[in-house]
Amino acid sequence: MTGSRTHIATSDATSITVRGKDLCEDLIGRHSFTDMIYFLSVGRMPTPPEARVLDACLVTLMEHGWTPTSIITRLAADSVPDDVQVAIAAGLLSVGPVFAGTMEGCAELLVEGVESGEDPDAYCKRVAEEYVSAKRPVPGFGHRLHKPDDPRAVTLLEVAGENGITGRYVDLLRRLSREVDAARGGRHLTINATGAIAALFLEIGIPLKAGRGLAVVSRAGGLLGHVVEEFAQPSARTIWQLTREGIPYSDPQETSHD
Amino acid sequence: MTGSRTHIATSDATSITVRGKDLCEDLIGRHSFTDMIYFLSVGRMPTPPEARVLDACLVTLMEHGWTPTSIITRLAADSVPDDVQVAIAAGLLSVGPVFAGTMEGCAELLVEGVESGEDPDAYCKRVAEEYVSAKRPVPGFGHRLHKPDDPRAVTLLEVAGENGITGRYVDLLRRLSREVDAARGGRHLTINATGAIAALFLEIGIPLKAGRGLAVVSRAGGLLGHVVEEFAQPSARTIWQLTREGIPYSDPQETSHD
Amino acid sequence: MTGSRTHIATSDATSITVRGKDLCEDLIGRHSFTDMIYFLSVGRMPTPPEARVLDACLVTLMEHGWTPTSIITRLAADSVPDDVQVAIAAGLLSVGPVFAGTMEGCAELLVEGVESGEDPDAYCKRVAEEYVSAKRPVPGFGHRLHKPDDPRAVTLLEVAGENGITGRYVDLLRRLSREVDAARGGRHLTINATGAIAALFLEIGIPLKAGRGLAVVSRAGGLLGHVVEEFAQPSARTIWQLTREGIPYSDPQETSHD
Amino acid sequence: MTGSRTHIATSDATSITVRGKDLCEDLIGRHSFTDMIYFLSVGRMPTPPEARVLDACLVTLMEHGWTPTSIITRLAADSVPDDVQVAIAAGLLSVGPVFAGTMEGCAELLVEGVESGEDPDAYCKRVAEEYVSAKRPVPGFGHRLHKPDDPRAVTLLEVAGENGITGRYVDLLRRLSREVDAARGGRHLTINATGAIAALFLEIGIPLKAGRGLAVVSRAGGLLGHVVEEFAQPSARTIWQLTREGIPYSDPQETSHD
C-alpha cells in the first residue's frame, strides 16, 4: 500500500472503467475521439461548442508539409518500416520548445494579463512596448510566410466566435494585437496560429501544461499521413541524397577558423 | 529536381493546402480531427458512418490503465517535465509488436480469407484447426482478463452494425469465431478488441500498414491523460520505489546457474 | 550549393575519412572508443591522461541500478524485443534535466567563477551563502543516499590527481566545498559524482553542451546491460504487476478535492 | 517479494556495487569504458585482446557521415537544443533492421554453420549458391560504395588477427567469402564491415542479441559529434530547405494513378 492512486482506468472480467465511466456503455459509440481527448486531459466531457473549437485547433496543428518533424518521420519510416510507432515517435520528439514553445509563451502572457487584474489595455500596451523595444518576438505574433495575416488564426477565431467561445483570453489577445501594431508604429503583425490556439485553449479550459500535449496528439495524426505516403511514394532516400550532395564534407583544418 | 513529390501539404503567404484542399476554407471548422486522421491516412474524407466507426475504434484503444506504455510515460514525464512530447513519445515507442501486433495478425488472416476466394467457412475451419491444434494463439481472439467476452469487441461490432458498416471482413471474423469455438471442442474464446478493430479497419478502407499507426495516434491521446495526471498527482516516484523494493539486487555469482 | 559544410565524415570507394583522418589507417586498431568519443566531441585526440579521466567519468555514469531510465528500458525491451535500439533510446530520453541537470548547473558555477576573475574564495563564499540561505540545493553537492561522502566523487578526483588532471576548476570545486560546509554551520555536504564530473569535464576541455551528451553515451552502455538482463531474466512483467497492485484505481469523484 | 532479482547494481551509503564489484574500488580508474560495456553485456571482464577487438568494432561503427540517423539527430538538435539526449535518442531509433540487420543476418549464418557440424566448405558452398541463385543479398557481403573491398572489413580482420582473435567464425566467414565469389562466377564481392563485425562479436563471446545494442552504443558516440557540430555550425535548417525545394508538393489528383 503506497497511498498513491490513479483515477484514469481500471478493468475487470466484464468491464473497463475510464475516469468513472463505463468504456463500453458510456463512451464507445457515444463520444468522439476529440471528446475523449478533452475528457482525459481536463477531467470532464466538453460541451459541444468546446468540442468543436478543440476539433478546429487539432485540425489546424496536424500538418505543415515539410518540417523537421515530418522529415524525421519519413527517414525513420524508411529505416524501421515494420514498427510505425517508431517513426511517429521519432518525429514527435521534435515538437519541442522551438516549434511549440510560442504557444506556451503566448498563453502565459494571456494568463498573466487576466490574473493580474490590471486594466487590459494598459497591460497590453506595456507588454507590447516591452517586447517591441527589446526587439524580442511577441509570442503568438508574426509568421515567416503568412502575411499580412496568418489565415489559420483568422479562421480559428471565427469558428470560436460562431460557437460562442469568446471571453477574456480572446479579448485580451485582440487588444494585445492592436497594441503590438501600435508599438510597431502602425506596421501590422499578424496573430499567428499558435497565438489563436493559446487563447482558445484557455477559453475552453485546457490546462497550460496540456497545451503542448494536444499539439503532440494532433501531430501524431499528421505524421501518420507521412508514414502512409512514405510507403506509397518514398521520399526518405531522396532527402538523404539531397543532404549528402547539398552539405558536402570538408576537412576540419581547412576551416579551422570556425 | 529529384522527381520526388509529396501530395500532403504546401503553403504560401495567404493559404495552406492539405491534400488539395484549402486548410482554412475547407477543413478547419468543417471537419473533425477524426475526419482529418482518416483523410490523411486514406486519401479521401470518410462518410459519416465511417467516421463514427473510426471514432469508436480510436476511443477504444486510448486507455487501458497501467500498461508498459503508460508506466513509461509517467516515468519520463517526471524526468523531463518541461517537454511533454518526450514523455508521450517514449510511451508510444512500446506500442509495438507484442501489444499491437495481434491486430495486424488478425487483419492478415481476414485479408487472406477474402482474397483467397476460398469458401469462407472452409477457410475459417482450416485456419481455426491449424492454430488450435498447434496451440498457437489465434490473433484477435482471447483475453487474459475479459471472459467470457471482451465487452469492447461486442460494443464495437454493435456500433458498426448500427452504422451499416458490415461486410465481408466482419462476416469472416464472426465465422472464424464460430470455428475457433468448434475447434476448441465448444469452449468459447472471445473475439477481442483488437480482432474487432482489425475487421472494422478493413471495412472502412484503412490500409493495413496504417492500422498500428491509428493505434499510436489513439494512444497519444491516452498518454496525454497520464501526463496530466502525473503533474497533478504523481506516480513515477512510487513506481521507482516499488521496483527497487520488489526486484532486489543479488550478486551474479549467487545465481551463476542462470 | 548551400554553403553549408560538415567536417565529420566522408567516404569514397576505398576509404572513409573522419575529421581529416583515415578511418582504417589512423583510427581502427589505433584508438580506443573513448579516444574517439573525445575526438568527435572536442575535435582533437585526447592525451593519455585526458583519456583516462574521460574513461573514469564514463564508467561512473553507466549504471545506477533501478532508475527511471533503466525501468523504462526494461519495459520497452519486453514490448519491442526485436529492435533493441528502441529500448535503449526510450530509456535515454529520460537522461534529462532532473537527473543530468545538476552536472550542468555545477559546471556553470565553476565556469562563472573562473571567468569572473573574482577572488576564488570570495566567489565561493558568496555563492555558497546565496544557495544555503535560499535553501536551494547547490548543484554538484549532496546525495540522498551517499553520506557523509559520495564515494564516486572521492575516487574520481583521486584518479584525476594521479593523472595530473587538476587545475582551476577542480581547485574551485574544492574551495566551494569548504564554503558550502561553512555556510551550513560546519555540517558537511558531499561533493557528489555529478559535481566531480562537471569539474573534470571542464579540466579536460569538454564543451559545456557536450557534457550531457557524454552522460547519454555512457548510459547507453549501461542500458545495454539492462536489455541483456531483461532477455535472460525478465523484470518488465514484474514491474507492471507491482505498479498495478501498488497504485490502484479510484474513481475521480471519490477524490474530487485533489 | 516477487521472486524477481537483478544482478546489475545496488548501492548503500558508502558504496556502489556493479555485478558483484565495488564501483569505486574495482572499476573507476581501473577499467576502460569499453571494458565496462563488455562486462555489462557479457557478464565478465574482457581479456586485453578481446577489449582491443571490441574497441576496433566500436570505432568502426561510430560514424558514416550523412545517414538517416545523423540527419535525424541534426534536425532534432535544432528543434530541442537544450535536451541533447532527445536528439541522440531520436537518431538511435533508426539503427534498425535496414541498417543494422545485415550484421544479425550474417551472425546467424555463421552460428548455424558452426552449430550444424556440417563440413565448413560444404556449408558455405550451399549457402552461397542458395543466396546467389535466388539473387538475394548475402548478409555481411557487398557494399554500395566500397569496391572491390570494404577497407573496414580488411582492417578489422587484421586487427583481430594481430590480437590472436581468430577462430571458427572468422574462418567460416573467409570460406563463405570464397564460395560467394565462386557462386558469382568469380566476380568478387567484398566482406563488408558488418560481416566482419558479426564474426568478431561471435569470436569474443558477444551474445547475438547484444550485437545491435553495441552498434547503438557506438552510434550514440558518433551522434554526439553531430550534436556538437550542429551547435557550432548548423546544418538542420539547410536540410529542411533542401527537402522543401527538392521534393515539391503536387496535388493528389494530378497523380491519382499512383
mmCIF file of C-alpha atoms in Angstrom, chain B residues 38-241:
data_model
loop_
_atom_site.group_PDB
_atom_site.id
_atom_site.type_symbol
_atom_site.label_atom_id
_atom_site.label_comp_id
_atom_site.label_asym_id
_atom_site.label_seq_id
_atom_site.Cartn_x
_atom_site.Cartn_y
_atom_site.Cartn_z
ATOM 1 C CA TYR B 38 -8.900 9.373 -41.932
ATOM 2 C CA PHE B 39 -8.344 11.884 -44.725
ATOM 3 C CA LEU B 40 -4.568 11.915 -44.246
ATOM 4 C CA SER B 41 -4.325 8.117 -43.910
ATOM 5 C CA VAL B 42 -6.727 7.041 -46.648
ATOM 6 C CA GLY B 43 -6.657 9.966 -49.048
ATOM 7 C CA ARG B 44 -10.381 10.835 -49.003
ATOM 8 C CA MET B 45 -12.818 12.107 -46.395
ATOM 9 C CA PRO B 46 -14.744 9.399 -44.550
ATOM 10 C CA THR B 47 -18.509 9.038 -44.887
ATOM 11 C CA PRO B 48 -20.320 9.848 -41.610
ATOM 12 C CA PRO B 49 -20.715 6.129 -40.744
ATOM 13 C CA GLU B 50 -17.029 5.503 -41.466
ATOM 14 C CA ALA B 51 -16.119 8.432 -39.216
ATOM 15 C CA ARG B 52 -18.329 7.121 -36.416
ATOM 16 C CA VAL B 53 -16.751 3.680 -36.615
ATOM 17 C CA LEU B 54 -13.258 5.158 -36.668
ATOM 18 C CA ASP B 55 -14.196 7.262 -33.620
ATOM 19 C CA ALA B 56 -15.374 4.121 -31.827
ATOM 20 C CA CYS B 57 -12.102 2.344 -32.591
ATOM 21 C CA LEU B 58 -9.936 5.301 -31.543
ATOM 22 C CA VAL B 59 -11.912 5.710 -28.293
ATOM 23 C CA THR B 60 -11.485 2.001 -27.551
ATOM 24 C CA LEU B 61 -7.708 1.985 -27.975
ATOM 25 C CA MET B 62 -6.919 5.118 -25.944
ATOM 26 C CA GLU B 63 -6.702 3.842 -22.450
ATOM 27 C CA HIS B 64 -6.036 0.621 -20.596
ATOM 28 C CA GLY B 65 -4.854 1.878 -17.203
ATOM 29 C CA TRP B 66 -1.402 0.669 -16.158
ATOM 30 C CA THR B 67 0.384 -0.777 -19.164
ATOM 31 C CA PRO B 68 4.040 -0.599 -20.207
ATOM 32 C CA THR B 69 3.251 2.451 -22.331
ATOM 33 C CA SER B 70 1.565 4.395 -19.538
ATOM 34 C CA ILE B 71 4.203 3.429 -16.944
ATOM 35 C CA ILE B 72 6.964 4.598 -19.298
ATOM 36 C CA THR B 73 5.169 7.883 -19.957
ATOM 37 C CA ARG B 74 4.725 8.517 -16.219
ATOM 38 C CA LEU B 75 8.422 7.932 -15.507
ATOM 39 C CA ALA B 76 9.526 10.082 -18.439
ATOM 40 C CA ALA B 77 7.120 12.909 -17.525
ATOM 41 C CA ASP B 78 8.706 13.046 -14.090
ATOM 42 C CA SER B 79 12.244 13.077 -15.515
ATOM 43 C CA VAL B 80 11.628 15.572 -18.345
ATOM 44 C CA PRO B 81 8.727 17.668 -17.063
ATOM 45 C CA ASP B 82 9.066 20.630 -19.397
ATOM 46 C CA ASP B 83 8.991 18.725 -22.683
ATOM 47 C CA VAL B 84 5.809 16.694 -22.577
ATOM 48 C CA GLN B 85 6.358 15.444 -26.110
ATOM 49 C CA VAL B 86 9.261 13.385 -24.752
ATOM 50 C CA ALA B 87 7.045 11.561 -22.255
ATOM 51 C CA ILE B 88 4.368 10.828 -24.849
ATOM 52 C CA ALA B 89 6.870 9.704 -27.494
ATOM 53 C CA ALA B 90 8.733 7.487 -25.001
ATOM 54 C CA GLY B 91 5.490 5.683 -24.191
ATOM 55 C CA LEU B 92 4.407 5.368 -27.820
ATOM 56 C CA LEU B 93 7.644 3.534 -28.674
ATOM 57 C CA SER B 94 6.215 0.480 -26.907
ATOM 58 C CA VAL B 95 3.040 0.319 -28.998
ATOM 59 C CA GLY B 96 4.884 -2.463 -30.711
ATOM 60 C CA PRO B 97 4.600 -5.987 -31.977
ATOM 61 C CA VAL B 98 3.726 -7.520 -28.613
ATOM 62 C CA PHE B 99 0.817 -5.211 -27.839
ATOM 63 C CA ALA B 100 -0.365 -4.077 -31.281
ATOM 64 C CA GLY B 101 0.791 -6.978 -33.387
ATOM 65 C CA THR B 102 -2.265 -9.140 -32.813
ATOM 66 C CA MET B 103 -4.368 -6.563 -34.653
ATOM 67 C CA GLU B 104 -2.098 -6.901 -37.658
ATOM 68 C CA GLY B 105 -2.078 -10.679 -37.428
ATOM 69 C CA CYS B 106 -5.870 -10.794 -37.356
ATOM 70 C CA ALA B 107 -6.141 -8.357 -40.270
ATOM 71 C CA GLU B 108 -3.815 -10.538 -42.315
ATOM 72 C CA LEU B 109 -5.955 -13.611 -41.649
ATOM 73 C CA LEU B 110 -9.094 -11.740 -42.760
ATOM 74 C CA VAL B 111 -7.478 -10.293 -45.883
ATOM 75 C CA GLU B 112 -6.114 -13.691 -46.848
ATOM 76 C CA GLY B 113 -9.504 -15.289 -46.364
ATOM 77 C CA VAL B 114 -11.287 -12.692 -48.502
ATOM 78 C CA GLU B 115 -8.633 -12.585 -51.212
ATOM 79 C CA SER B 116 -8.237 -16.366 -51.436
ATOM 80 C CA GLY B 117 -11.709 -16.758 -52.882
ATOM 81 C CA GLU B 118 -11.961 -19.932 -50.783
ATOM 82 C CA ASP B 119 -15.337 -20.809 -49.260
ATOM 83 C CA PRO B 120 -15.465 -18.668 -46.095
ATOM 84 C CA ASP B 121 -16.496 -21.448 -43.711
ATOM 85 C CA ALA B 122 -13.943 -23.851 -45.134
ATOM 86 C CA TYR B 123 -11.225 -21.209 -44.817
ATOM 87 C CA CYS B 124 -12.190 -20.417 -41.221
ATOM 88 C CA LYS B 125 -12.406 -24.080 -40.245
ATOM 89 C CA ARG B 126 -8.975 -24.764 -41.695
ATOM 90 C CA VAL B 127 -7.366 -21.734 -40.030
ATOM 91 C CA ALA B 128 -9.015 -22.372 -36.666
ATOM 92 C CA GLU B 129 -7.958 -26.006 -36.624
ATOM 93 C CA GLU B 130 -4.398 -25.162 -37.621
ATOM 94 C CA TYR B 131 -3.947 -22.650 -34.816
ATOM 95 C CA VAL B 132 -5.760 -24.658 -32.163
ATOM 96 C CA SER B 133 -4.002 -27.927 -32.949
ATOM 97 C CA ALA B 134 -0.643 -26.119 -32.918
ATOM 98 C CA LYS B 135 -1.675 -24.468 -29.610
ATOM 99 C CA ARG B 136 -0.869 -21.093 -31.139
ATOM 100 C CA PRO B 137 -2.987 -18.118 -30.068
ATOM 101 C CA VAL B 138 -5.403 -17.109 -32.832
ATOM 102 C CA PRO B 139 -4.693 -13.409 -33.488
ATOM 103 C CA GLY B 140 -7.718 -11.318 -32.490
ATOM 104 C CA PHE B 141 -9.089 -13.932 -30.110
ATOM 105 C CA GLY B 142 -8.898 -14.476 -26.374
ATOM 106 C CA HIS B 143 -8.137 -12.122 -23.499
ATOM 107 C CA ARG B 144 -6.260 -12.618 -20.283
ATOM 108 C CA LEU B 145 -8.878 -10.814 -18.206
ATOM 109 C CA HIS B 146 -12.073 -10.350 -20.215
ATOM 110 C CA LYS B 147 -14.140 -13.563 -20.051
ATOM 111 C CA PRO B 148 -16.354 -14.956 -21.435
ATOM 112 C CA ASP B 149 -16.397 -11.971 -23.816
ATOM 113 C CA ASP B 150 -14.334 -8.866 -24.330
ATOM 114 C CA PRO B 151 -17.035 -6.209 -23.884
ATOM 115 C CA ARG B 152 -15.216 -3.817 -26.211
ATOM 116 C CA ALA B 153 -15.459 -6.213 -29.135
ATOM 117 C CA VAL B 154 -19.171 -6.662 -28.518
ATOM 118 C CA THR B 155 -19.798 -2.927 -28.402
ATOM 119 C CA LEU B 156 -17.608 -2.150 -31.400
ATOM 120 C CA LEU B 157 -19.399 -4.640 -33.623
ATOM 121 C CA GLU B 158 -22.760 -3.277 -32.433
ATOM 122 C CA VAL B 159 -21.761 0.309 -33.203
ATOM 123 C CA ALA B 160 -20.549 -0.784 -36.624
ATOM 124 C CA GLY B 161 -23.802 -2.629 -37.284
ATOM 125 C CA GLU B 162 -25.884 0.376 -36.269
ATOM 126 C CA ASN B 163 -23.905 2.426 -38.768
ATOM 127 C CA GLY B 164 -24.287 -0.087 -41.567
ATOM 128 C CA ILE B 165 -20.587 -0.942 -41.521
ATOM 129 C CA THR B 166 -20.732 -4.660 -42.079
ATOM 130 C CA GLY B 167 -19.273 -6.612 -44.907
ATOM 131 C CA ARG B 168 -17.007 -9.456 -45.815
ATOM 132 C CA TYR B 169 -14.421 -8.835 -43.120
ATOM 133 C CA VAL B 170 -16.853 -8.648 -40.195
ATOM 134 C CA ASP B 171 -18.701 -11.611 -41.628
ATOM 135 C CA LEU B 172 -15.478 -13.610 -41.865
ATOM 136 C CA LEU B 173 -14.497 -12.648 -38.310
ATOM 137 C CA ARG B 174 -17.817 -13.985 -36.995
ATOM 138 C CA ARG B 175 -17.426 -17.217 -38.957
ATOM 139 C CA LEU B 176 -13.874 -17.562 -37.697
ATOM 140 C CA SER B 177 -15.171 -17.108 -34.153
ATOM 141 C CA ARG B 178 -17.624 -19.987 -34.573
ATOM 142 C CA GLU B 179 -14.915 -22.231 -36.000
ATOM 143 C CA VAL B 180 -12.454 -21.314 -33.244
ATOM 144 C CA ASP B 181 -15.022 -22.377 -30.656
ATOM 145 C CA ALA B 182 -15.713 -25.576 -32.577
ATOM 146 C CA ALA B 183 -12.020 -26.402 -32.904
ATOM 147 C CA ARG B 184 -11.711 -25.972 -29.132
ATOM 148 C CA GLY B 185 -14.427 -28.586 -28.569
ATOM 149 C CA GLY B 186 -17.057 -25.934 -27.870
ATOM 150 C CA ARG B 187 -15.078 -23.972 -25.291
ATOM 151 C CA HIS B 188 -15.811 -20.325 -26.178
ATOM 152 C CA LEU B 189 -12.955 -17.928 -26.859
ATOM 153 C CA THR B 190 -13.893 -14.271 -27.202
ATOM 154 C CA ILE B 191 -13.223 -12.083 -30.179
ATOM 155 C CA ASN B 192 -11.087 -9.429 -28.508
ATOM 156 C CA ALA B 193 -10.923 -5.666 -29.068
ATOM 157 C CA THR B 194 -8.001 -5.888 -31.478
ATOM 158 C CA GLY B 195 -9.786 -8.560 -33.516
ATOM 159 C CA ALA B 196 -12.903 -6.414 -33.851
ATOM 160 C CA ILE B 197 -10.852 -3.350 -34.728
ATOM 161 C CA ALA B 198 -8.886 -5.288 -37.345
ATOM 162 C CA ALA B 199 -12.135 -6.218 -39.097
ATOM 163 C CA LEU B 200 -13.593 -2.711 -38.798
ATOM 164 C CA PHE B 201 -10.452 -1.001 -40.118
ATOM 165 C CA LEU B 202 -10.649 -3.275 -43.150
ATOM 166 C CA GLU B 203 -14.367 -2.493 -43.635
ATOM 167 C CA ILE B 204 -13.752 1.256 -43.630
ATOM 168 C CA GLY B 205 -10.807 1.061 -46.010
ATOM 169 C CA ILE B 206 -7.837 1.673 -43.693
ATOM 170 C CA PRO B 207 -4.611 0.401 -45.316
ATOM 171 C CA LEU B 208 -3.063 -2.478 -43.343
ATOM 172 C CA LYS B 209 0.128 -0.525 -42.617
ATOM 173 C CA ALA B 210 -1.902 2.384 -41.185
ATOM 174 C CA GLY B 211 -3.635 0.233 -38.576
ATOM 175 C CA ARG B 212 -0.884 0.316 -36.000
ATOM 176 C CA GLY B 213 -0.430 3.992 -36.772
ATOM 177 C CA LEU B 214 -4.030 4.644 -35.751
ATOM 178 C CA ALA B 215 -3.410 2.781 -32.512
ATOM 179 C CA VAL B 216 -0.422 5.081 -31.982
ATOM 180 C CA VAL B 217 -2.495 8.239 -32.545
ATOM 181 C CA SER B 218 -5.172 6.962 -30.205
ATOM 182 C CA ARG B 219 -2.666 6.068 -27.503
ATOM 183 C CA ALA B 220 -1.077 9.504 -27.843
ATOM 184 C CA GLY B 221 -4.402 10.906 -26.631
ATOM 185 C CA GLY B 222 -4.500 8.431 -23.770
ATOM 186 C CA LEU B 223 -0.921 9.112 -22.739
ATOM 187 C CA LEU B 224 -1.636 12.841 -22.602
ATOM 188 C CA GLY B 225 -4.118 11.991 -19.857
ATOM 189 C CA HIS B 226 -1.340 10.216 -17.975
ATOM 190 C CA VAL B 227 0.982 13.195 -18.335
ATOM 191 C CA VAL B 228 -1.690 15.494 -16.932
ATOM 192 C CA GLU B 229 -2.346 13.143 -14.019
ATOM 193 C CA GLU B 230 1.387 12.756 -13.324
ATOM 194 C CA PHE B 231 1.715 16.516 -12.821
ATOM 195 C CA ALA B 232 -1.388 16.717 -10.601
ATOM 196 C CA GLN B 233 -0.927 13.510 -8.659
ATOM 197 C CA PRO B 234 2.471 11.875 -9.199
ATOM 198 C CA SER B 235 3.038 8.144 -9.533
ATOM 199 C CA ALA B 236 6.530 7.989 -11.037
ATOM 200 C CA ARG B 237 8.495 8.084 -7.807
ATOM 201 C CA THR B 238 6.222 5.393 -6.376
ATOM 202 C CA ILE B 239 6.796 3.159 -9.423
ATOM 203 C CA TRP B 240 10.518 3.626 -8.924
ATOM 204 C CA GLN B 241 10.291 2.740 -5.234
#
